[in-house]
Amino acid sequence: MTPPRQSDLQPARTPMPRRTRIALAVAGVLVAIPVAAVIALSTYDWNKARPWLNDKIGEAIDRPFEIRGDLSLTWQRQGLSGADRTWRDYLPLPHLDARDVHVGNPVGMRAPTEMASVGRFAFSVDLLPLLDHKISIPVLRFDNPNVLLQRDADAKNNWTFKQANKPSPWKLDLPRVVFAKGAVHYIDAISHIDATAKVDTINADPSYGVSWKLDGKWNNQSVTGSGKSGAVLSLQQQTVPFPLAASLNVGGTSIAVEGTLTKPTALTALDMRLKISGPSMARLYGITGVLLPETPAFSTEGHLTGSIGANASHWIYDKFTGRVGSSDISGMLDYRSGATRPVLTGAVQSKLLQFSDLGPLVGADSNASKQARGVEAVQPGNRVLPVETFKTERWTALDADVGFKAQRITRDGGLPINNLDTMIHMKDGVLSLTPMNFDIAGGRFTSTIMLDGSGKTNPNAIRATLKAGARKLQLKQLFPTIDGMQATVGQVNADVSLSATGNSVASLLGSSNGELKGV
């Protein structure tokens, strides 16, 4: 008897349904296509595509663009671990790596260097968000970036790119930027800035991620400084405070800040501690555009908050304290721009003010003091009244309403002044003190002063008016060094009205006209 064959013992195979075979074939093709695409993209020599990419990117950004080094595409995972890892992190992402990348300036712009160059430019793209019109780049890496930002006198710059005719449906998600040892060179013909910042990352600081050192010129003044700020990735976090600390020296004026920006990409919600010191407050005009008077050497510290909008800015320097010469100051200043002229408002107080510290206001300080605050020494040795001219060309830079009070003003061996109260107004180039009142010699001196520096009447001179009154000034207090006056009970009452034209204290007093009435 012949034994059964093995094949006879196995059950007969049921043929696979045609639909199932078709479905498996389609699935195999769908899997094979991306696998083949991945293999093709990984093995393709992307350096052959550089000329095409250079042309297309250059056309899109309207600037010369060139990848001069190696260009490669690999597949990498994000590398997250622990609780941060999700199933998507196991999917490899296409990783583009370009070496020696260069970007030129717009056509017609003369510049000392190209707009940007990068030793290495690398990033990965998350594929799934592309289905939702989102370009998600987990990490963007720059090695040795060098950037030139330039604005010409006609306001044309190299950082503004042409806008598309209609908004793009694509959105960019860039949570992290990493770079090492870069430099940013900024040239501004309007603000007269030519400075370079050398930038690097900080790895061991929990609060700050970027450090920088600055060197250059601002309004023909030397600028040096250093600082640090939050990691660049914080720029995407619009509600998280962005830390910032810096110290600068601009032409002898020192500025130190430490605080936060809540929305650094728009420069809004700035909140920091500010320290300033320098040879004269007037030197701040070239830095801030805020018109302040000539003073002796000063230092202040306070709380600065502010924001910069598209067409206006608002700054508040609050609860500041400091010294001007030997005098103390404190108060609050509010600066707003956006109108025809910026507006400065606020209130400043002093407990003890040295009369000599007021000399620079009208050029009545010594030649040595003038040199210390950066003003040419022009006072002749045989002249008593100050001949230093007023800088009226700056008087139309802003409007102001600032109150000033001083409890006591002392003079070396002279009669003290108490309870000075004045309101400083600046409008259309006209400076007025309305009123300017103080106690002296047991009585009260009241006045209003107007200095018209608008140039409407005379472009080379100031038109000034003074109206003042003195009541119950005690003679024995007016002349404390004269023994014969100490027995008198007499007093002085007077009214004065004067007008003058000139460009200094000496010329104003020398040309003054008016009347004086006294008893």
XYZ file of C-alpha atoms in Angstrom, residues 18-456:
439
model
C -9.276 39.693 -5.989
C -10.247 42.794 -3.972
C -7.826 41.828 -1.204
C -4.994 41.347 -3.678
C -5.720 44.742 -5.211
C -5.853 46.407 -1.751
C -2.528 44.860 -0.715
C -0.950 45.899 -3.984
C -2.159 49.479 -3.579
C -0.925 49.537 0.039
C 2.427 48.222 -1.054
C 2.696 50.920 -3.680
C 1.696 53.622 -1.163
C 4.379 52.445 1.229
C 6.957 51.983 -1.482
C 6.520 55.469 -2.922
C 7.548 57.389 0.252
C 10.259 54.830 1.013
C 11.602 55.239 -2.501
C 11.282 59.001 -2.170
C 13.191 58.948 1.126
C 15.922 56.810 -0.393
C 16.075 59.014 -3.486
C 16.191 62.235 -1.481
C 18.862 60.822 0.814
C 21.115 59.527 -1.958
C 20.638 62.433 -4.385
C 23.609 64.774 -4.709
C 21.959 68.026 -3.702
C 24.990 70.023 -4.742
C 23.726 69.614 -8.316
C 20.609 71.554 -7.285
C 22.531 74.522 -5.870
C 22.376 76.705 -9.019
C 18.625 76.160 -9.277
C 18.078 76.851 -5.547
C 20.303 79.945 -5.676
C 18.264 81.404 -8.537
C 14.874 80.611 -7.036
C 15.709 81.865 -3.535
C 17.414 84.972 -4.909
C 14.345 85.726 -7.006
C 12.053 85.230 -4.002
C 14.014 87.555 -1.673
C 14.982 90.021 -4.427
C 18.652 89.790 -3.481
C 21.669 87.800 -4.617
C 21.711 84.429 -2.884
C 24.391 81.757 -3.099
C 25.208 78.489 -1.368
C 28.921 78.106 -2.010
C 29.634 75.121 0.203
C 28.247 71.614 0.530
C 24.465 71.069 0.476
C 23.025 67.839 1.885
C 19.732 66.316 3.010
C 19.564 63.627 5.684
C 16.865 62.141 7.893
C 17.127 62.729 11.625
C 14.989 62.335 14.718
C 14.514 65.271 17.075
C 16.363 63.555 19.897
C 13.917 64.310 22.719
C 13.810 61.897 25.646
C 11.797 61.121 28.745
C 8.414 62.708 29.323
C 8.890 65.126 26.440
C 8.943 62.341 23.862
C 5.799 61.533 21.835
C 5.156 59.092 19.004
C 5.929 61.849 16.497
C 9.460 62.115 17.847
C 10.193 58.627 16.540
C 9.515 59.806 12.978
C 12.666 60.947 11.171
C 12.564 64.495 9.804
C 14.252 65.803 6.652
C 17.311 67.760 7.784
C 18.827 70.291 5.386
C 22.441 71.321 5.926
C 23.987 74.129 3.852
C 27.560 75.388 4.210
C 28.990 78.812 3.339
C 25.722 80.649 2.577
C 25.740 84.279 1.346
C 22.995 86.911 0.901
C 23.683 90.159 -0.984
C 22.154 93.619 -0.656
C 19.261 94.985 -2.738
C 20.130 96.255 -6.186
C 21.332 99.864 -6.109
C 22.394 99.918 -2.430
C 26.025 100.751 -1.793
C 27.301 98.872 1.238
C 30.723 97.916 2.622
C 29.855 94.212 2.733
C 27.147 91.789 1.685
C 23.991 91.650 3.789
C 24.682 88.275 5.431
C 26.981 85.281 5.403
C 26.691 82.060 7.410
C 29.302 79.382 7.880
C 26.607 76.759 8.361
C 22.831 76.915 8.021
C 20.867 73.836 9.143
C 17.296 72.947 10.038
C 14.749 70.128 10.067
C 11.143 70.306 8.875
C 8.258 68.524 10.606
C 6.252 66.943 7.761
C 2.840 66.434 9.358
C 2.116 70.167 10.009
C 2.606 70.788 6.286
C -0.840 69.277 5.796
C -2.219 72.220 7.804
C -0.208 74.851 5.883
C 2.271 75.229 8.740
C 6.034 75.156 8.285
C 7.293 73.775 11.588
C 11.063 74.001 12.124
C 11.971 72.629 15.578
C 15.520 74.050 15.553
C 17.210 76.560 13.259
C 20.987 76.597 13.544
C 23.470 79.265 12.418
C 27.223 78.932 12.751
C 29.378 82.086 12.506
C 26.669 84.396 11.113
C 27.705 87.895 9.985
C 24.907 90.380 9.288
C 24.924 93.916 7.912
C 21.866 96.112 8.585
C 22.035 99.400 6.693
C 19.710 102.384 6.258
C 20.610 105.165 3.838
C 19.861 108.876 4.157
C 16.781 108.439 1.920
C 15.378 105.882 4.448
C 15.973 102.897 2.139
C 17.220 99.851 4.012
C 18.390 96.333 3.237
C 16.199 94.477 5.758
C 12.792 95.228 4.216
C 11.728 92.505 1.785
C 9.098 92.907 -0.899
C 5.588 91.961 0.143
C 3.408 89.462 -1.671
C 0.263 90.694 -3.406
C -1.905 88.643 -1.053
C -1.309 87.136 2.389
C 0.275 83.715 2.384
C -1.783 80.815 3.799
C 1.412 79.371 5.260
C 2.493 80.020 8.833
C 5.987 79.633 10.276
C 6.527 77.905 13.626
C 10.110 78.464 14.850
C 10.420 77.783 18.602
C 14.228 77.624 18.842
C 17.207 79.323 17.225
C 20.793 78.288 17.971
C 23.848 80.201 16.804
C 27.485 80.633 17.775
C 29.956 83.506 17.446
C 28.202 85.957 15.153
C 28.441 89.670 14.429
C 25.867 92.325 13.540
C 27.059 95.548 11.879
C 24.507 98.386 11.933
C 24.897 101.496 9.746
C 22.222 104.209 9.898
C 22.741 107.441 7.967
C 19.662 109.012 9.591
C 20.546 108.287 13.224
C 24.290 108.588 12.471
C 25.122 105.147 13.857
C 27.962 102.903 12.745
C 28.431 100.149 15.310
C 29.172 96.438 15.452
C 27.915 93.945 18.025
C 29.732 90.644 18.453
C 27.182 88.078 19.623
C 27.551 84.635 21.181
C 25.433 82.151 23.104
C 25.596 81.609 26.869
C 25.328 77.984 27.934
C 25.616 78.054 31.741
C 23.297 80.953 32.639
C 19.708 79.991 33.591
C 18.370 83.514 32.916
C 20.268 84.690 29.851
C 21.006 82.923 26.582
C 22.858 85.504 24.461
C 25.781 87.828 25.204
C 27.134 90.695 23.108
C 29.832 93.357 22.982
C 29.340 96.649 21.150
C 31.797 99.095 19.609
C 31.306 101.966 17.164
C 30.096 105.543 16.690
C 26.795 107.319 17.424
C 26.380 110.970 16.378
C 30.176 111.171 16.044
C 30.535 109.967 19.629
C 32.333 106.799 20.628
C 30.005 103.976 21.705
C 31.136 100.939 23.677
C 29.215 98.466 25.747
C 28.247 94.926 26.566
C 25.186 93.041 27.670
C 23.173 89.879 27.676
C 19.617 88.884 26.917
C 17.291 85.921 26.967
C 17.670 82.997 24.630
C 16.543 83.763 21.091
C 13.830 81.118 21.389
C 12.026 83.496 23.792
C 11.267 85.787 20.859
C 8.392 83.473 19.944
C 6.917 83.603 23.443
C 4.931 86.823 23.241
C 3.632 86.700 26.835
C 6.807 85.579 28.626
C 9.139 88.354 29.901
C 12.351 88.512 27.882
C 15.316 89.349 30.180
C 17.732 92.075 29.172
C 20.801 93.628 30.838
C 23.227 96.070 29.262
C 25.774 98.773 30.001
C 26.774 101.412 27.450
C 29.098 104.387 27.293
C 28.158 107.008 24.695
C 30.569 109.924 24.500
C 31.213 109.867 28.245
C 27.589 109.255 29.241
C 27.106 105.905 30.988
C 23.823 104.001 30.678
C 23.002 100.772 32.515
C 19.703 98.880 32.223
C 18.367 95.643 33.647
C 14.842 94.350 33.207
C 12.475 92.642 30.793
C 10.642 92.969 27.509
C 7.297 91.204 27.304
C 7.072 91.297 23.503
C 10.597 91.813 22.143
C 9.665 91.441 18.469
C 7.523 94.595 18.749
C 9.519 96.347 21.528
C 6.464 96.686 23.755
C 5.984 96.383 27.525
C 9.522 97.349 28.445
C 10.089 97.301 32.208
C 13.552 97.864 33.654
C 15.815 99.614 36.088
C 17.750 102.464 34.475
C 20.925 104.185 35.671
C 22.384 107.182 33.812
C 25.399 109.360 34.554
C 27.314 111.886 32.508
C 28.952 115.312 32.294
C 25.677 117.154 31.492
C 22.015 116.271 30.985
C 22.130 118.173 27.700
C 24.384 115.417 26.298
C 21.361 113.084 26.407
C 19.797 114.957 23.480
C 21.957 113.155 20.918
C 21.075 109.786 22.458
C 17.377 110.108 23.269
C 16.186 113.154 21.329
C 14.832 114.557 24.617
C 15.777 118.198 25.220
C 17.199 118.679 28.723
C 19.088 121.681 30.160
C 22.815 122.128 30.568
C 23.840 120.884 34.019
C 26.945 119.911 35.995
C 27.904 116.225 36.141
C 24.838 114.164 37.066
C 23.705 110.663 37.961
C 20.183 109.238 38.275
C 18.557 105.882 38.922
C 14.907 104.969 38.468
C 12.221 102.747 37.020
C 11.787 102.934 33.236
C 8.704 101.568 31.487
C 7.708 102.113 27.895
C 6.653 100.866 24.522
C 7.459 101.623 20.878
C 4.554 101.565 18.450
C 4.468 101.836 14.678
C 4.008 105.617 14.779
C 4.474 106.581 18.418
C 6.320 105.689 21.602
C 5.632 106.236 25.284
C 8.246 106.232 28.059
C 7.897 106.838 31.807
C 10.928 107.365 34.042
C 9.353 107.042 37.463
C 10.508 107.298 41.075
C 13.988 108.346 40.017
C 16.541 109.812 42.389
C 19.945 111.272 41.751
C 22.353 114.155 41.996
C 23.196 117.089 39.750
C 26.499 118.519 40.880
C 26.074 118.820 44.651
C 22.266 119.005 44.481
C 19.734 116.217 44.918
C 16.846 115.549 42.506
C 13.910 113.141 42.349
C 10.627 112.806 40.517
C 8.897 111.454 37.406
C 9.131 112.248 33.686
C 6.698 111.149 30.954
C 7.740 111.251 27.285
C 5.341 110.695 24.371
C 5.968 110.881 20.637
C 3.597 110.612 17.709
C 2.214 114.147 17.575
C 3.721 117.035 15.611
C 6.436 117.156 18.281
C 7.193 114.855 21.205
C 5.790 115.963 24.558
C 7.649 115.813 27.882
C 5.658 116.168 31.104
C 6.417 115.463 34.745
C 7.454 116.800 38.118
C 10.940 117.144 39.630
C 11.832 118.040 43.229
C 14.971 118.964 45.142
C 15.446 119.222 48.910
C 18.741 121.112 48.755
C 19.875 122.845 45.574
C 23.246 124.527 45.264
C 22.957 127.852 43.427
C 26.240 127.142 41.617
C 24.644 124.070 40.023
C 22.215 126.380 38.201
C 25.061 128.227 36.488
C 25.289 125.909 33.438
C 21.623 126.632 32.641
C 22.626 130.086 31.385
C 26.338 129.557 30.836
C 27.254 131.226 34.133
C 29.655 128.484 35.232
C 33.435 128.674 34.970
C 35.445 127.846 31.845
C 36.716 124.721 33.604
C 33.106 123.655 34.227
C 32.236 124.301 30.579
C 35.071 122.055 29.426
C 33.933 119.324 31.850
C 30.425 119.303 30.345
C 31.760 119.337 26.779
C 31.138 122.986 25.875
C 33.718 125.318 24.370
C 35.085 127.779 26.935
C 34.068 131.169 25.502
C 33.766 133.365 28.609
C 36.289 136.289 28.471
C 38.215 136.911 31.645
C 37.114 140.557 31.834
C 33.359 139.878 31.513
C 31.037 139.120 34.427
C 27.808 138.333 32.583
C 27.705 134.973 30.689
C 28.253 135.238 26.914
C 27.585 131.545 26.122
C 24.816 131.452 23.497
C 21.536 129.568 23.921
C 21.079 126.514 21.654
C 17.706 127.639 20.330
C 17.903 125.311 17.315
C 16.922 122.501 19.696
C 13.985 124.331 21.256
C 11.583 123.170 18.562
C 12.554 119.510 19.117
C 9.759 118.950 21.651
C 7.030 120.550 23.754
C 7.182 120.306 27.534
C 5.260 120.940 30.753
C 7.454 120.053 33.712
C 7.030 121.280 37.261
C 10.059 121.950 39.470
C 10.188 122.584 43.224
C 13.153 123.161 45.516
C 12.825 123.437 49.286
C 16.076 125.351 49.741
C 18.642 126.926 47.403
C 21.932 127.933 48.994
C 24.707 130.202 47.756
C 28.265 130.364 49.049
C 28.105 133.190 51.570
C 24.930 134.513 49.943
C 21.303 134.865 50.810
C 19.403 131.549 50.739
C 16.260 131.044 48.661
C 13.424 128.855 49.948
C 10.370 127.167 48.450
C 11.169 127.676 44.785
C 8.124 126.736 42.689
C 8.083 126.981 38.907
C 6.418 125.427 35.876
C 8.584 124.999 32.796
C 6.639 125.251 29.536
C 8.069 124.713 26.057
C 5.731 125.243 23.104
C 6.619 125.933 19.467
C 10.138 126.975 20.453
C 8.964 129.365 23.198
C 10.283 128.679 26.715
C 8.346 130.156 29.614
C 8.503 129.920 33.395
C 4.952 130.642 34.525
C 5.202 131.226 37.336
C 8.622 131.246 38.970
C 8.139 132.115 42.632
C 10.313 131.778 45.732
C 10.815 133.087 49.284
C 13.795 135.332 49.976
C 14.819 137.749 52.748
C 11.649 137.125 54.716
C 9.444 138.047 51.732
C 8.132 136.626 48.476
C 9.377 137.092 44.926
C 6.897 136.260 42.121
C 7.628 136.360 38.385
C 6.810 135.149 34.907
C 9.568 134.764 32.307
C 9.204 134.165 28.571
C 12.050 133.375 26.141
C 10.972 133.179 22.493
C 13.529 131.048 20.653
C 11.255 130.072 17.766
C 13.150 132.340 15.391
C 9.940 133.812 13.950
